[in-house]
Amino acid sequence: MRFSSFAATLALAAPLALAQTSTWAPDKAHSAVDFSILHLSLSNVRGHFGNIGGTIVMNESDITKSTVNVTIDVTTVDTGQPQRDADLKSPNFFDVAQFPTATFVSTSIAKKANGLTISGNLTVHGLTRPVVLQVEGPTGPLQGMDHKLHSGFSGTTTLSRAAFGIAPKYPPAIVGDEIKLTVDLDMARQ
């Protein structure tokens, strides 16, 4: 009798343990990475990357035990100026022929008053550096038109262009060193 009660308890607990994590993927139509960088010490140039992929494994009972692995398609860089975009894709900047993607892999997640701090490793232009994202969210979940649950996050960070070996021939007076990033993810539960 005691064994059968134990077995029944395990059988009931197993689905609960499995339900504590869920896998989410960026909704490519509603996710992007936006950037701004100072040009000629006068004005900010803004642009974005689309086609964001990857997976987020959400720990439903403790979000700090979740993991983020996001891929950014660098070939989608768009500043609204085709000539500048072609230069950004060239070896002068991102060299998308050799480095078509950038990746972010989380190493830790911490709660803060109005969101999360997500630390991780960003690989851009073949170089990996630690970065910290200040994140608002999660928002939702809500059911999307695809009948999946969707949740949202918005994160910001500032990077050094020089630290990633991007455009080393341009001094900061021409192309600023600080790149401000905003990552907006609309995630769909898989």
PDB file of C-alpha atoms in Angstrom:
ATOM      1  CA  MET A   1       0.000   0.000   0.000  1.00  0.00           C
ATOM      2  CA  ARG A   2       2.795   2.395   0.934  1.00  0.00           C
ATOM      3  CA  PHE A   3       4.608   1.716  -2.421  1.00  0.00           C
ATOM      4  CA  SER A   4       1.458   2.328  -4.462  1.00  0.00           C
ATOM      5  CA  SER A   5       0.874   5.680  -2.690  1.00  0.00           C
ATOM      6  CA  PHE A   6       4.472   6.671  -3.409  1.00  0.00           C
ATOM      7  CA  ALA A   7       4.112   5.659  -7.072  1.00  0.00           C
ATOM      8  CA  ALA A   8       0.857   7.623  -7.386  1.00  0.00           C
ATOM      9  CA  THR A   9       2.532  10.712  -5.879  1.00  0.00           C
ATOM     10  CA  LEU A  10       5.409  10.433  -8.360  1.00  0.00           C
ATOM     11  CA  ALA A  11       2.981  10.021 -11.247  1.00  0.00           C
ATOM     12  CA  LEU A  12       1.175  13.231 -10.230  1.00  0.00           C
ATOM     13  CA  ALA A  13       4.399  15.160  -9.577  1.00  0.00           C
ATOM     14  CA  ALA A  14       6.023  14.307 -12.924  1.00  0.00           C
ATOM     15  CA  PRO A  15       3.726  16.513 -15.062  1.00  0.00           C
ATOM     16  CA  LEU A  16       4.178  19.383 -12.598  1.00  0.00           C
ATOM     17  CA  ALA A  17       7.951  19.147 -12.894  1.00  0.00           C
ATOM     18  CA  LEU A  18       7.692  19.149 -16.685  1.00  0.00           C
ATOM     19  CA  ALA A  19       5.278  22.097 -16.659  1.00  0.00           C
ATOM     20  CA  GLN A  20       7.836  24.298 -14.872  1.00  0.00           C
ATOM     21  CA  THR A  21       9.740  25.032 -18.077  1.00  0.00           C
ATOM     22  CA  SER A  22       8.524  26.022 -21.513  1.00  0.00           C
ATOM     23  CA  THR A  23      10.265  26.814 -24.771  1.00  0.00           C
ATOM     24  CA  TRP A  24       9.622  30.066 -26.617  1.00  0.00           C
ATOM     25  CA  ALA A  25      10.870  31.412 -29.958  1.00  0.00           C
ATOM     26  CA  PRO A  26      10.998  34.980 -31.281  1.00  0.00           C
ATOM     27  CA  ASP A  27       8.086  35.936 -33.521  1.00  0.00           C
ATOM     28  CA  LYS A  28      10.148  37.148 -36.486  1.00  0.00           C
ATOM     29  CA  ALA A  29       7.439  39.536 -37.674  1.00  0.00           C
ATOM     30  CA  HIS A  30       7.382  41.376 -34.338  1.00  0.00           C
ATOM     31  CA  SER A  31      10.955  41.144 -33.031  1.00  0.00           C
ATOM     32  CA  ALA A  32      13.951  43.335 -33.912  1.00  0.00           C
ATOM     33  CA  VAL A  33      17.212  44.782 -32.667  1.00  0.00           C
ATOM     34  CA  ASP A  34      17.463  48.555 -33.108  1.00  0.00           C
ATOM     35  CA  PHE A  35      20.693  50.514 -32.815  1.00  0.00           C
ATOM     36  CA  SER A  36      21.966  54.066 -32.787  1.00  0.00           C
ATOM     37  CA  ILE A  37      25.518  55.372 -33.159  1.00  0.00           C
ATOM     38  CA  LEU A  38      26.966  58.881 -33.319  1.00  0.00           C
ATOM     39  CA  HIS A  39      28.069  60.051 -36.784  1.00  0.00           C
ATOM     40  CA  LEU A  40      30.703  62.827 -37.187  1.00  0.00           C
ATOM     41  CA  SER A  41      30.093  63.785 -33.548  1.00  0.00           C
ATOM     42  CA  LEU A  42      26.935  65.537 -34.828  1.00  0.00           C
ATOM     43  CA  SER A  43      23.940  63.241 -35.012  1.00  0.00           C
ATOM     44  CA  ASN A  44      22.834  59.693 -34.362  1.00  0.00           C
ATOM     45  CA  VAL A  45      22.376  57.232 -37.180  1.00  0.00           C
ATOM     46  CA  ARG A  46      19.668  54.702 -36.428  1.00  0.00           C
ATOM     47  CA  GLY A  47      18.999  51.323 -37.907  1.00  0.00           C
ATOM     48  CA  HIS A  48      17.802  47.855 -37.146  1.00  0.00           C
ATOM     49  CA  PHE A  49      18.300  44.164 -37.705  1.00  0.00           C
ATOM     50  CA  GLY A  50      15.387  41.833 -38.381  1.00  0.00           C
ATOM     51  CA  ASN A  51      15.037  38.061 -38.713  1.00  0.00           C
ATOM     52  CA  ILE A  52      15.663  37.353 -35.039  1.00  0.00           C
ATOM     53  CA  GLY A  53      15.756  33.650 -34.167  1.00  0.00           C
ATOM     54  CA  GLY A  54      16.695  31.389 -31.301  1.00  0.00           C
ATOM     55  CA  THR A  55      15.079  29.925 -28.206  1.00  0.00           C
ATOM     56  CA  ILE A  56      14.185  31.043 -24.719  1.00  0.00           C
ATOM     57  CA  VAL A  57      13.655  28.322 -22.143  1.00  0.00           C
ATOM     58  CA  MET A  58      11.412  29.861 -19.507  1.00  0.00           C
ATOM     59  CA  ASN A  59      11.406  28.470 -15.999  1.00  0.00           C
ATOM     60  CA  GLU A  60       7.831  29.151 -14.953  1.00  0.00           C
ATOM     61  CA  SER A  61       8.496  28.899 -11.211  1.00  0.00           C
ATOM     62  CA  ASP A  62      11.769  30.887 -11.142  1.00  0.00           C
ATOM     63  CA  ILE A  63      12.503  33.174 -14.094  1.00  0.00           C
ATOM     64  CA  THR A  64      16.119  33.577 -12.933  1.00  0.00           C
ATOM     65  CA  LYS A  65      16.683  29.937 -13.951  1.00  0.00           C
ATOM     66  CA  SER A  66      15.576  30.637 -17.522  1.00  0.00           C
ATOM     67  CA  THR A  67      17.976  30.698 -20.490  1.00  0.00           C
ATOM     68  CA  VAL A  68      18.195  32.885 -23.580  1.00  0.00           C
ATOM     69  CA  ASN A  69      19.890  31.968 -26.860  1.00  0.00           C
ATOM     70  CA  VAL A  70      19.115  34.488 -29.607  1.00  0.00           C
ATOM     71  CA  THR A  71      20.473  34.769 -33.158  1.00  0.00           C
ATOM     72  CA  ILE A  72      20.487  38.033 -35.108  1.00  0.00           C
ATOM     73  CA  ASP A  73      20.682  38.006 -38.911  1.00  0.00           C
ATOM     74  CA  VAL A  74      23.276  40.741 -39.517  1.00  0.00           C
ATOM     75  CA  THR A  75      22.599  40.639 -43.280  1.00  0.00           C
ATOM     76  CA  THR A  76      19.273  42.378 -42.567  1.00  0.00           C
ATOM     77  CA  VAL A  77      20.933  45.604 -41.351  1.00  0.00           C
ATOM     78  CA  ASP A  78      18.775  48.525 -42.473  1.00  0.00           C
ATOM     79  CA  THR A  79      19.342  52.227 -41.892  1.00  0.00           C
ATOM     80  CA  GLY A  80      17.006  53.416 -44.630  1.00  0.00           C
ATOM     81  CA  GLN A  81      19.932  54.333 -46.918  1.00  0.00           C
ATOM     82  CA  PRO A  82      20.828  51.541 -49.394  1.00  0.00           C
ATOM     83  CA  GLN A  83      24.358  52.875 -50.059  1.00  0.00           C
ATOM     84  CA  ARG A  84      25.157  53.059 -46.336  1.00  0.00           C
ATOM     85  CA  ASP A  85      23.597  49.618 -45.752  1.00  0.00           C
ATOM     86  CA  ALA A  86      25.838  48.137 -48.467  1.00  0.00           C
ATOM     87  CA  ASP A  87      28.871  49.681 -46.729  1.00  0.00           C
ATOM     88  CA  LEU A  88      27.728  48.320 -43.341  1.00  0.00           C
ATOM     89  CA  LYS A  89      27.506  44.825 -44.872  1.00  0.00           C
ATOM     90  CA  SER A  90      30.996  45.126 -46.392  1.00  0.00           C
ATOM     91  CA  PRO A  91      34.333  44.262 -44.727  1.00  0.00           C
ATOM     92  CA  ASN A  92      34.510  47.950 -43.698  1.00  0.00           C
ATOM     93  CA  PHE A  93      31.991  47.212 -40.926  1.00  0.00           C
ATOM     94  CA  PHE A  94      30.140  43.923 -40.298  1.00  0.00           C
ATOM     95  CA  ASP A  95      31.609  41.807 -43.135  1.00  0.00           C
ATOM     96  CA  VAL A  96      28.386  39.815 -43.474  1.00  0.00           C
ATOM     97  CA  ALA A  97      29.926  37.472 -46.059  1.00  0.00           C
ATOM     98  CA  GLN A  98      32.185  36.133 -43.300  1.00  0.00           C
ATOM     99  CA  PHE A  99      30.022  36.901 -40.224  1.00  0.00           C
ATOM    100  CA  PRO A 100      26.329  36.723 -41.268  1.00  0.00           C
ATOM    101  CA  THR A 101      24.948  36.254 -37.753  1.00  0.00           C
ATOM    102  CA  ALA A 102      25.404  37.558 -34.249  1.00  0.00           C
ATOM    103  CA  THR A 103      24.419  35.541 -31.178  1.00  0.00           C
ATOM    104  CA  PHE A 104      23.558  36.261 -27.573  1.00  0.00           C
ATOM    105  CA  VAL A 105      23.691  33.460 -24.988  1.00  0.00           C
ATOM    106  CA  SER A 106      22.668  34.249 -21.414  1.00  0.00           C
ATOM    107  CA  THR A 107      24.916  33.355 -18.482  1.00  0.00           C
ATOM    108  CA  SER A 108      22.678  34.659 -15.679  1.00  0.00           C
ATOM    109  CA  ILE A 109      19.327  36.327 -15.091  1.00  0.00           C
ATOM    110  CA  ALA A 110      18.495  38.436 -12.046  1.00  0.00           C
ATOM    111  CA  LYS A 111      15.241  40.099 -10.987  1.00  0.00           C
ATOM    112  CA  LYS A 112      15.138  43.835 -10.434  1.00  0.00           C
ATOM    113  CA  ALA A 113      12.359  46.182  -9.379  1.00  0.00           C
ATOM    114  CA  ASN A 114      10.835  46.725 -12.830  1.00  0.00           C
ATOM    115  CA  GLY A 115      12.177  43.802 -14.840  1.00  0.00           C
ATOM    116  CA  LEU A 116      15.319  41.756 -15.251  1.00  0.00           C
ATOM    117  CA  THR A 117      19.053  42.052 -15.703  1.00  0.00           C
ATOM    118  CA  ILE A 118      20.253  39.474 -18.219  1.00  0.00           C
ATOM    119  CA  SER A 119      23.998  38.918 -18.453  1.00  0.00           C
ATOM    120  CA  GLY A 120      25.460  36.940 -21.298  1.00  0.00           C
ATOM    121  CA  ASN A 121      27.945  36.617 -24.113  1.00  0.00           C
ATOM    122  CA  LEU A 122      27.407  38.473 -27.382  1.00  0.00           C
ATOM    123  CA  THR A 123      29.267  37.305 -30.471  1.00  0.00           C
ATOM    124  CA  VAL A 124      29.486  39.867 -33.279  1.00  0.00           C
ATOM    125  CA  HIS A 125      32.021  40.055 -36.103  1.00  0.00           C
ATOM    126  CA  GLY A 126      33.646  36.853 -34.843  1.00  0.00           C
ATOM    127  CA  LEU A 127      34.394  38.246 -31.364  1.00  0.00           C
ATOM    128  CA  THR A 128      32.624  37.288 -28.135  1.00  0.00           C
ATOM    129  CA  ARG A 129      32.287  39.791 -25.300  1.00  0.00           C
ATOM    130  CA  PRO A 130      30.215  39.871 -22.096  1.00  0.00           C
ATOM    131  CA  VAL A 131      27.216  42.221 -22.113  1.00  0.00           C
ATOM    132  CA  VAL A 132      24.440  43.082 -19.687  1.00  0.00           C
ATOM    133  CA  LEU A 133      20.891  43.796 -20.858  1.00  0.00           C
ATOM    134  CA  GLN A 134      18.518  45.850 -18.725  1.00  0.00           C
ATOM    135  CA  VAL A 135      15.168  44.260 -19.530  1.00  0.00           C
ATOM    136  CA  GLU A 136      11.564  45.345 -19.078  1.00  0.00           C
ATOM    137  CA  GLY A 137       9.161  42.438 -18.958  1.00  0.00           C
ATOM    138  CA  PRO A 138       7.971  39.918 -19.361  1.00  0.00           C
ATOM    139  CA  THR A 139       4.646  41.259 -20.525  1.00  0.00           C
ATOM    140  CA  GLY A 140       1.751  38.955 -21.291  1.00  0.00           C
ATOM    141  CA  PRO A 141       1.224  36.196 -21.968  1.00  0.00           C
ATOM    142  CA  LEU A 142      -1.561  36.743 -24.461  1.00  0.00           C
ATOM    143  CA  GLN A 143      -2.888  34.487 -27.165  1.00  0.00           C
ATOM    144  CA  GLY A 144      -1.708  35.591 -30.617  1.00  0.00           C
ATOM    145  CA  MET A 145      -3.386  35.231 -33.987  1.00  0.00           C
ATOM    146  CA  ASP A 146      -1.348  32.052 -34.465  1.00  0.00           C
ATOM    147  CA  HIS A 147      -3.212  30.600 -31.435  1.00  0.00           C
ATOM    148  CA  LYS A 148       0.041  30.416 -29.445  1.00  0.00           C
ATOM    149  CA  LEU A 149       0.773  32.229 -26.202  1.00  0.00           C
ATOM    150  CA  HIS A 150       2.972  35.300 -26.724  1.00  0.00           C
ATOM    151  CA  SER A 151       5.075  37.185 -24.205  1.00  0.00           C
ATOM    152  CA  GLY A 152       7.247  40.281 -24.665  1.00  0.00           C
ATOM    153  CA  PHE A 153      10.558  41.681 -23.489  1.00  0.00           C
ATOM    154  CA  SER A 154      12.421  44.905 -24.258  1.00  0.00           C
ATOM    155  CA  GLY A 155      16.098  45.158 -23.350  1.00  0.00           C
ATOM    156  CA  THR A 156      18.774  47.823 -23.711  1.00  0.00           C
ATOM    157  CA  THR A 157      22.552  47.885 -23.546  1.00  0.00           C
ATOM    158  CA  THR A 158      25.487  49.938 -24.803  1.00  0.00           C
ATOM    159  CA  LEU A 159      28.405  48.330 -26.618  1.00  0.00           C
ATOM    160  CA  SER A 160      31.857  49.427 -27.701  1.00  0.00           C
ATOM    161  CA  ARG A 161      32.325  49.223 -31.466  1.00  0.00           C
ATOM    162  CA  ALA A 162      36.083  48.834 -30.975  1.00  0.00           C
ATOM    163  CA  ALA A 163      35.635  45.900 -28.569  1.00  0.00           C
ATOM    164  CA  PHE A 164      34.009  43.931 -31.404  1.00  0.00           C
ATOM    165  CA  GLY A 165      36.560  44.969 -34.040  1.00  0.00           C
ATOM    166  CA  ILE A 166      33.963  46.773 -36.132  1.00  0.00           C
ATOM    167  CA  ALA A 167      35.268  49.500 -38.482  1.00  0.00           C
ATOM    168  CA  PRO A 168      38.702  49.883 -36.847  1.00  0.00           C
ATOM    169  CA  LYS A 169      39.895  52.320 -39.512  1.00  0.00           C
ATOM    170  CA  TYR A 170      37.283  54.910 -38.484  1.00  0.00           C
ATOM    171  CA  PRO A 171      38.138  57.063 -35.442  1.00  0.00           C
ATOM    172  CA  PRO A 172      35.357  57.809 -32.913  1.00  0.00           C
ATOM    173  CA  ALA A 173      35.091  61.388 -34.239  1.00  0.00           C
ATOM    174  CA  ILE A 174      33.793  59.946 -37.527  1.00  0.00           C
ATOM    175  CA  VAL A 175      31.923  56.858 -36.302  1.00  0.00           C
ATOM    176  CA  GLY A 176      31.212  56.878 -32.580  1.00  0.00           C
ATOM    177  CA  ASP A 177      32.448  54.026 -30.414  1.00  0.00           C
ATOM    178  CA  GLU A 178      29.269  53.634 -28.340  1.00  0.00           C
ATOM    179  CA  ILE A 179      26.491  51.630 -29.950  1.00  0.00           C
ATOM    180  CA  LYS A 180      23.161  51.790 -28.157  1.00  0.00           C
ATOM    181  CA  LEU A 181      21.050  48.668 -28.675  1.00  0.00           C
ATOM    182  CA  THR A 182      17.384  48.028 -28.008  1.00  0.00           C
ATOM    183  CA  VAL A 183      16.216  44.433 -28.295  1.00  0.00           C
ATOM    184  CA  ASP A 184      12.453  43.937 -28.646  1.00  0.00           C
ATOM    185  CA  LEU A 185      11.266  40.335 -28.537  1.00  0.00           C
ATOM    186  CA  ASP A 186       7.746  39.082 -29.090  1.00  0.00           C
ATOM    187  CA  MET A 187       8.106  35.424 -28.122  1.00  0.00           C
ATOM    188  CA  ALA A 188       5.725  32.636 -29.038  1.00  0.00           C
ATOM    189  CA  ARG A 189       5.404  29.573 -26.857  1.00  0.00           C
ATOM    190  CA  GLN A 190       6.326  26.455 -28.810  1.00  0.00           C
TER     191      GLN A 190
END
